[in-house]
mmCIF file of C-alpha atoms in Angstrom:
data_model
loop_
_atom_site.group_PDB
_atom_site.id
_atom_site.type_symbol
_atom_site.label_atom_id
_atom_site.label_comp_id
_atom_site.label_asym_id
_atom_site.label_seq_id
_atom_site.Cartn_x
_atom_site.Cartn_y
_atom_site.Cartn_z
ATOM 1 C CA MET T 110 90.623 68.699 85.809
ATOM 2 C CA ARG T 111 90.513 70.530 82.387
ATOM 3 C CA LEU T 112 94.223 70.685 81.100
ATOM 4 C CA TRP T 113 95.822 73.707 79.387
ATOM 5 C CA ILE T 114 99.749 72.292 77.761
ATOM 6 C CA ASP T 115 102.585 74.351 76.645
ATOM 7 C CA THR T 116 104.700 71.927 75.335
ATOM 8 C CA ASP T 117 107.695 72.874 73.324
ATOM 9 C CA VAL T 118 107.560 69.074 71.596
ATOM 10 C CA GLY T 119 109.405 68.540 68.413
ATOM 11 C CA THR T 120 112.989 67.794 69.699
ATOM 12 C CA ASN T 121 112.701 65.871 72.965
ATOM 13 C CA PRO T 122 109.929 63.214 72.091
ATOM 14 C CA ASP T 123 109.437 62.940 75.759
ATOM 15 C CA ASP T 124 106.713 65.934 75.179
ATOM 16 C CA ALA T 125 105.153 64.140 72.449
ATOM 17 C CA VAL T 126 104.635 60.710 75.125
ATOM 18 C CA ALA T 127 102.983 63.408 78.021
ATOM 19 C CA LEU T 128 100.237 64.947 74.559
ATOM 20 C CA LEU T 129 99.703 61.213 73.994
ATOM 21 C CA CYS T 130 99.039 60.759 77.757
ATOM 22 C CA ALA T 131 97.041 63.709 78.463
ATOM 23 C CA ALA T 132 94.830 62.649 75.338
ATOM 24 C CA ALA T 133 94.016 59.481 76.699
ATOM 25 C CA HIS T 134 94.041 60.272 80.692
ATOM 26 C CA PRO T 135 90.425 59.437 82.263
ATOM 27 C CA ASP T 136 90.735 62.344 84.335
ATOM 28 C CA VAL T 137 92.046 64.629 81.895
ATOM 29 C CA GLU T 138 90.484 66.518 79.233
ATOM 30 C CA LEU T 139 92.396 68.589 76.756
ATOM 31 C CA VAL T 140 91.797 71.860 76.481
ATOM 32 C CA GLY T 141 94.530 73.094 74.611
ATOM 33 C CA VAL T 142 98.296 73.252 73.762
ATOM 34 C CA SER T 143 100.607 75.588 73.521
ATOM 35 C CA THR T 144 103.862 75.985 71.660
ATOM 36 C CA VAL T 145 107.768 77.284 73.267
ATOM 37 C CA ASP T 146 110.940 77.794 72.291
ATOM 38 C CA ARG T 147 111.514 78.707 68.602
ATOM 39 C CA ASP T 148 109.920 77.751 65.154
ATOM 40 C CA THR T 149 106.713 77.531 67.732
ATOM 41 C CA VAL T 150 104.797 77.205 64.484
ATOM 42 C CA ARG T 151 106.428 73.814 63.576
ATOM 43 C CA ARG T 152 105.970 72.663 67.149
ATOM 44 C CA ALA T 153 102.674 73.315 66.909
ATOM 45 C CA GLU T 154 102.354 71.118 63.264
ATOM 46 C CA VAL T 155 103.784 68.085 65.100
ATOM 47 C CA ALA T 156 101.514 67.986 68.309
ATOM 48 C CA ARG T 157 98.382 68.810 65.810
ATOM 49 C CA THR T 158 99.578 65.218 64.180
ATOM 50 C CA LEU T 159 98.878 64.389 68.042
ATOM 51 C CA VAL T 160 96.549 65.707 70.125
ATOM 52 C CA ASP T 161 92.312 66.538 68.226
ATOM 53 C CA ALA T 162 92.882 69.620 71.352
ATOM 54 C CA PRO T 163 93.143 73.312 70.102
ATOM 55 C CA VAL T 164 96.934 74.163 68.889
ATOM 56 C CA VAL T 165 98.155 77.665 69.379
ATOM 57 C CA PRO T 166 101.390 78.675 67.983
ATOM 58 C CA GLY T 167 103.728 80.183 71.027
ATOM 59 C CA ALA T 168 103.968 83.758 68.788
ATOM 60 C CA ARG T 169 99.846 83.837 68.396
ATOM 61 C CA LEU T 170 99.356 82.773 72.112
ATOM 62 C CA SER T 171 96.646 85.190 73.714
ATOM 63 C CA ALA T 172 96.014 85.399 77.178
ATOM 64 C CA ARG T 173 91.603 85.676 75.757
ATOM 65 C CA ASP T 174 92.644 81.500 74.670
ATOM 66 C CA VAL T 175 93.998 79.590 78.261
ATOM 67 C CA ILE T 176 90.912 81.628 80.151
ATOM 68 C CA ALA T 177 88.307 80.203 76.769
ATOM 69 C CA SER T 178 89.396 77.136 77.558
ATOM 70 C CA ARG T 179 88.152 77.629 81.229
ATOM 71 C CA GLY T 180 91.342 75.257 82.588
ATOM 72 C CA ASP T 181 91.632 74.237 86.273
ATOM 73 C CA ALA T 182 95.788 73.804 85.473
ATOM 74 C CA LEU T 183 98.199 74.547 82.638
ATOM 75 C CA LEU T 184 101.450 71.777 82.431
ATOM 76 C CA ALA T 185 104.954 73.917 81.179
ATOM 77 C CA ILE T 186 106.894 70.980 79.514
ATOM 78 C CA GLY T 187 109.008 73.463 77.674
ATOM 79 C CA PRO T 188 110.809 77.035 79.043
ATOM 80 C CA LEU T 189 108.122 79.642 80.773
ATOM 81 C CA GLU T 190 108.362 82.467 78.098
ATOM 82 C CA ASN T 191 104.683 81.872 77.457
ATOM 83 C CA VAL T 192 103.318 81.126 80.645
ATOM 84 C CA ALA T 193 105.415 83.938 82.046
ATOM 85 C CA ARG T 194 102.962 86.258 79.603
ATOM 86 C CA LEU T 195 100.207 84.275 80.944
ATOM 87 C CA LEU T 196 100.646 85.197 84.623
ATOM 88 C CA ALA T 197 101.125 89.119 83.362
ATOM 89 C CA ALA T 198 97.992 89.159 81.693
ATOM 90 C CA GLY T 199 96.054 87.272 84.951
ATOM 91 C CA ALA T 200 95.226 84.134 82.592
ATOM 92 C CA LEU T 201 96.757 81.353 84.559
ATOM 93 C CA PRO T 202 93.989 78.929 85.199
ATOM 94 C CA PRO T 203 94.381 77.967 89.297
ATOM 95 C CA ARG T 204 96.987 75.611 89.429
ATOM 96 C CA VAL T 205 100.447 75.338 87.103
ATOM 97 C CA GLY T 206 102.829 71.638 87.316
ATOM 98 C CA VAL T 207 105.956 72.536 85.648
ATOM 99 C CA MET T 208 109.499 70.076 84.764
ATOM 100 C CA GLY T 209 112.244 72.349 85.317
ATOM 101 C CA GLY T 210 115.094 72.465 87.366
ATOM 102 C CA VAL T 211 117.552 70.935 89.360
ATOM 103 C CA LEU T 212 117.840 70.809 92.657
ATOM 104 C CA ARG T 213 120.515 68.654 93.071
ATOM 105 C CA PRO T 214 123.542 69.030 90.533
ATOM 106 C CA VAL T 215 122.601 65.564 87.710
ATOM 107 C CA ARG T 216 124.344 63.398 85.841
ATOM 108 C CA HIS T 217 122.495 63.916 82.423
ATOM 109 C CA ARG T 218 123.453 63.816 78.511
ATOM 110 C CA GLY T 219 126.976 63.760 78.890
ATOM 111 C CA ALA T 220 127.455 66.565 81.571
ATOM 112 C CA VAL T 221 126.603 67.487 85.465
ATOM 113 C CA ARG T 222 123.801 69.882 85.485
ATOM 114 C CA GLU T 223 123.615 72.626 87.627
ATOM 115 C CA VAL T 224 120.425 74.432 85.243
ATOM 116 C CA GLU T 225 118.022 72.815 83.636
ATOM 117 C CA HIS T 226 117.279 73.322 79.371
ATOM 118 C CA ASN T 227 113.828 74.637 80.704
ATOM 119 C CA PHE T 228 114.512 77.322 83.536
ATOM 120 C CA GLY T 229 117.814 78.298 81.292
ATOM 121 C CA ALA T 230 116.633 79.597 78.174
ATOM 122 C CA GLU T 231 114.573 81.935 79.949
ATOM 123 C CA PRO T 232 115.334 82.500 83.614
ATOM 124 C CA ALA T 233 113.517 86.599 84.108
ATOM 125 C CA ALA T 234 110.206 84.247 82.967
ATOM 126 C CA THR T 235 111.728 80.922 85.319
ATOM 127 C CA GLU T 236 112.142 83.709 88.195
ATOM 128 C CA ALA T 237 108.490 85.392 87.544
ATOM 129 C CA VAL T 238 106.524 81.912 87.837
ATOM 130 C CA ILE T 239 108.585 80.488 90.482
ATOM 131 C CA GLU T 240 107.709 83.316 92.755
ATOM 132 C CA HIS T 241 104.309 84.568 91.739
ATOM 133 C CA ALA T 242 102.500 81.447 90.267
ATOM 134 C CA PRO T 243 99.505 79.712 91.271
ATOM 135 C CA GLY T 244 99.016 76.589 92.488
ATOM 136 C CA LEU T 245 102.029 75.436 91.417
ATOM 137 C CA LEU T 246 104.073 72.456 91.550
ATOM 138 C CA VAL T 247 107.342 71.896 90.187
ATOM 139 C CA CYS T 248 108.840 68.281 88.684
ATOM 140 C CA PRO T 249 113.005 68.526 88.788
ATOM 141 C CA LEU T 250 115.229 67.042 86.458
ATOM 142 C CA ASP T 251 117.401 65.022 89.197
ATOM 143 C CA VAL T 252 114.128 63.310 89.926
ATOM 144 C CA THR T 253 112.925 63.055 86.413
ATOM 145 C CA VAL T 254 116.330 61.362 85.142
ATOM 146 C CA ARG T 255 115.212 58.563 86.806
ATOM 147 C CA MET T 256 112.395 58.054 83.992
ATOM 148 C CA ARG T 257 114.755 56.226 81.246
ATOM 149 C CA PRO T 258 112.788 52.938 80.148
ATOM 150 C CA SER T 259 113.068 50.205 79.195
ATOM 151 C CA ALA T 260 113.660 48.328 75.727
ATOM 152 C CA ASP T 261 110.374 46.239 76.244
ATOM 153 C CA ASP T 262 108.678 49.563 77.167
ATOM 154 C CA THR T 263 109.949 51.324 74.628
ATOM 155 C CA ALA T 264 108.334 48.974 71.900
ATOM 156 C CA ALA T 265 105.530 48.992 73.734
ATOM 157 C CA MET T 266 104.875 52.681 73.456
ATOM 158 C CA VAL T 267 105.969 52.486 69.431
ATOM 159 C CA ASP T 268 103.968 49.282 68.663
ATOM 160 C CA ALA T 269 100.692 51.599 70.373
ATOM 161 C CA ALA T 270 102.052 55.003 69.047
ATOM 162 C CA PRO T 271 103.807 54.173 65.748
ATOM 163 C CA VAL T 272 104.532 58.294 65.563
ATOM 164 C CA LEU T 273 106.962 58.235 68.250
ATOM 165 C CA GLY T 274 109.505 55.463 66.210
ATOM 166 C CA PRO T 275 110.633 57.948 64.487
ATOM 167 C CA MET T 276 110.822 60.419 66.709
ATOM 168 C CA PHE T 277 112.315 58.479 69.132
ATOM 169 C CA ASP T 278 114.926 57.560 65.993
ATOM 170 C CA GLU T 279 115.507 61.206 65.799
ATOM 171 C CA TRP T 280 116.362 61.505 69.270
ATOM 172 C CA HIS T 281 118.855 58.514 69.540
ATOM 173 C CA ALA T 282 120.376 59.428 66.105
ATOM 174 C CA ARG T 283 120.971 63.577 67.257
ATOM 175 C CA GLN T 284 122.316 62.556 70.518
ATOM 176 C CA ARG T 285 125.192 60.500 69.139
ATOM 177 C CA ALA T 286 126.279 63.204 66.585
ATOM 178 C CA ALA T 287 126.844 65.121 69.904
ATOM 179 C CA GLY T 288 129.085 63.272 71.328
ATOM 180 C CA VAL T 289 126.689 61.706 73.880
ATOM 181 C CA PRO T 290 127.346 58.155 75.039
ATOM 182 C CA ASP T 291 125.796 55.953 74.421
ATOM 183 C CA ASP T 292 124.201 54.425 77.913
ATOM 184 C CA GLU T 293 123.295 58.039 78.116
ATOM 185 C CA ALA T 294 121.416 59.543 75.326
ATOM 186 C CA ALA T 295 118.772 56.933 76.341
ATOM 187 C CA ILE T 296 115.251 58.659 76.466
ATOM 188 C CA ARG T 297 114.182 60.401 79.425
ATOM 189 C CA LEU T 298 110.223 60.144 80.272
ATOM 190 C CA HIS T 299 110.352 63.676 82.010
ATOM 191 C CA ASP T 300 107.328 65.310 81.057
ATOM 192 C CA PRO T 301 105.207 62.840 81.185
ATOM 193 C CA LEU T 302 106.516 61.834 84.477
ATOM 194 C CA ALA T 303 105.125 65.586 85.601
ATOM 195 C CA LEU T 304 101.770 64.534 83.866
ATOM 196 C CA LEU T 305 101.256 62.078 86.754
ATOM 197 C CA ALA T 306 102.292 64.542 89.122
ATOM 198 C CA LEU T 307 99.772 67.466 88.079
ATOM 199 C CA VAL T 308 97.140 65.212 88.017
ATOM 200 C CA GLY T 309 97.675 63.297 91.453
ATOM 201 C CA GLU T 310 98.682 59.922 90.301
ATOM 202 C CA PRO T 311 100.089 57.820 93.651
ATOM 203 C CA VAL T 312 103.699 57.120 91.609
ATOM 204 C CA VAL T 313 105.801 60.601 93.372
ATOM 205 C CA ALA T 314 106.635 62.429 96.356
ATOM 206 C CA ILE T 315 105.485 65.863 96.107
ATOM 207 C CA GLU T 316 107.063 67.674 99.579
ATOM 208 C CA PRO T 317 106.660 71.784 100.110
ATOM 209 C CA ARG T 318 110.177 73.222 99.170
ATOM 210 C CA ALA T 319 110.976 77.165 99.751
ATOM 211 C CA LEU T 320 112.640 78.095 96.575
ATOM 212 C CA THR T 321 114.273 80.547 94.237
ATOM 213 C CA VAL T 322 115.823 80.978 91.018
ATOM 214 C CA ASP T 323 119.112 83.332 90.020
ATOM 215 C CA ALA T 324 119.966 84.784 86.824
ATOM 216 C CA ARG T 325 120.857 82.150 84.894
ATOM 217 C CA GLY T 326 118.283 79.894 86.226
ATOM 218 C CA ARG T 327 119.432 78.008 88.290
ATOM 219 C CA LEU T 328 116.985 76.301 91.106
ATOM 220 C CA ASP T 329 118.221 76.630 94.555
ATOM 221 C CA GLU T 330 116.551 75.984 98.086
ATOM 222 C CA ASP T 331 116.511 79.378 99.849
ATOM 223 C CA ARG T 332 114.196 78.840 103.806
ATOM 224 C CA GLY T 333 115.147 82.605 104.199
ATOM 225 C CA ARG T 334 114.490 84.032 101.313
ATOM 226 C CA GLY T 335 111.961 81.127 98.581
ATOM 227 C CA ARG T 336 108.924 81.099 98.519
ATOM 228 C CA VAL T 337 107.594 77.443 99.386
ATOM 229 C CA VAL T 338 105.781 75.295 96.352
ATOM 230 C CA ASP T 339 105.182 72.125 96.178
ATOM 231 C CA VAL T 340 107.878 69.986 94.795
ATOM 232 C CA VAL T 341 107.979 66.016 93.664
ATOM 233 C CA SER T 342 110.788 64.825 95.477
ATOM 234 C CA ASP T 343 111.102 60.888 94.640
ATOM 235 C CA VAL T 344 109.367 58.483 92.337
ATOM 236 C CA ASP T 345 108.113 55.440 92.439
ATOM 237 C CA VAL T 346 110.043 54.552 89.002
ATOM 238 C CA VAL T 347 107.788 50.910 87.588
ATOM 239 C CA ARG T 348 104.594 51.981 88.740
ATOM 240 C CA ALA T 349 105.244 55.304 86.868
ATOM 241 C CA MET T 350 106.180 54.098 83.365
ATOM 242 C CA ASP T 351 103.795 50.875 83.564
ATOM 243 C CA ARG T 352 101.178 54.013 84.222
ATOM 244 C CA ILE T 353 102.727 55.790 80.812
ATOM 245 C CA VAL T 354 103.016 53.230 79.025
ATOM 246 C CA ALA T 355 99.178 52.103 79.304
ATOM 247 C CA LEU T 356 98.142 55.491 78.886
ATOM 248 C CA VAL T 357 100.284 55.029 75.715
ATOM 249 C CA ALA T 358 98.135 52.194 74.841
ATOM 250 C CA GLN T 359 94.823 54.098 75.775
ATOM 251 C CA SER T 360 95.575 56.996 73.312
ATOM 252 C CA SER T 361 96.407 54.101 70.162
ATOM 253 C CA ARG T 362 93.024 52.314 71.253
ATOM 254 C CA SER T 363 91.189 55.860 72.035
ATOM 255 C CA ALA T 364 92.020 56.981 68.423
ATOM 256 C CA GLN T 365 90.786 54.209 66.577
#
């Protein structure tokens, strides 16, 4: 799979893990990365420390960049502003995976979430993508929130990719400073799971769902009005986590 990734790497470290996994995955050729959600130049600098693929800050991203990459799929693991622009320009590849949305309210980082960050940041863009993006696969927060690595998993990833250590530490410190309870401040590997689902790893269940998006970016299931798309509905957490840790380890070996 020739894959383009659109990411807000540089905040939540799960984006960094997803980039490392994509670079190491034997079925993925990472043909490009773009960044989104403010300060896209800084985010692009972070991405360049993780992968060798071309990296484009979102403010400089053009439809030509993505078309020229001849991608088979695009994975969106940030707010959907860039993806909506590419959609309007007719530049999206035939398959689009998105990490975002909530189908069932879920407690996450100290609060019950009914609107997930990526979808709520740009609701109009989210609506356009859900209604029109080709070959859409949605990996929602109420599934990905279960992807909490154990202490051993975390140590193994940092040992294989030391660049992750400061990112993990900064994330924990930021969550504690925000008053998030310690048991909810742990990293969740949302974006790496979305990658595994899009690539076709047998660690998730996928079902067709009829989806709509409201003005806040809230995702709803509506069989009468919604567009039917593929949705990740369940995950084998143990197998998925093992696969992510193995891919991070492989990324270290590939870089040597």
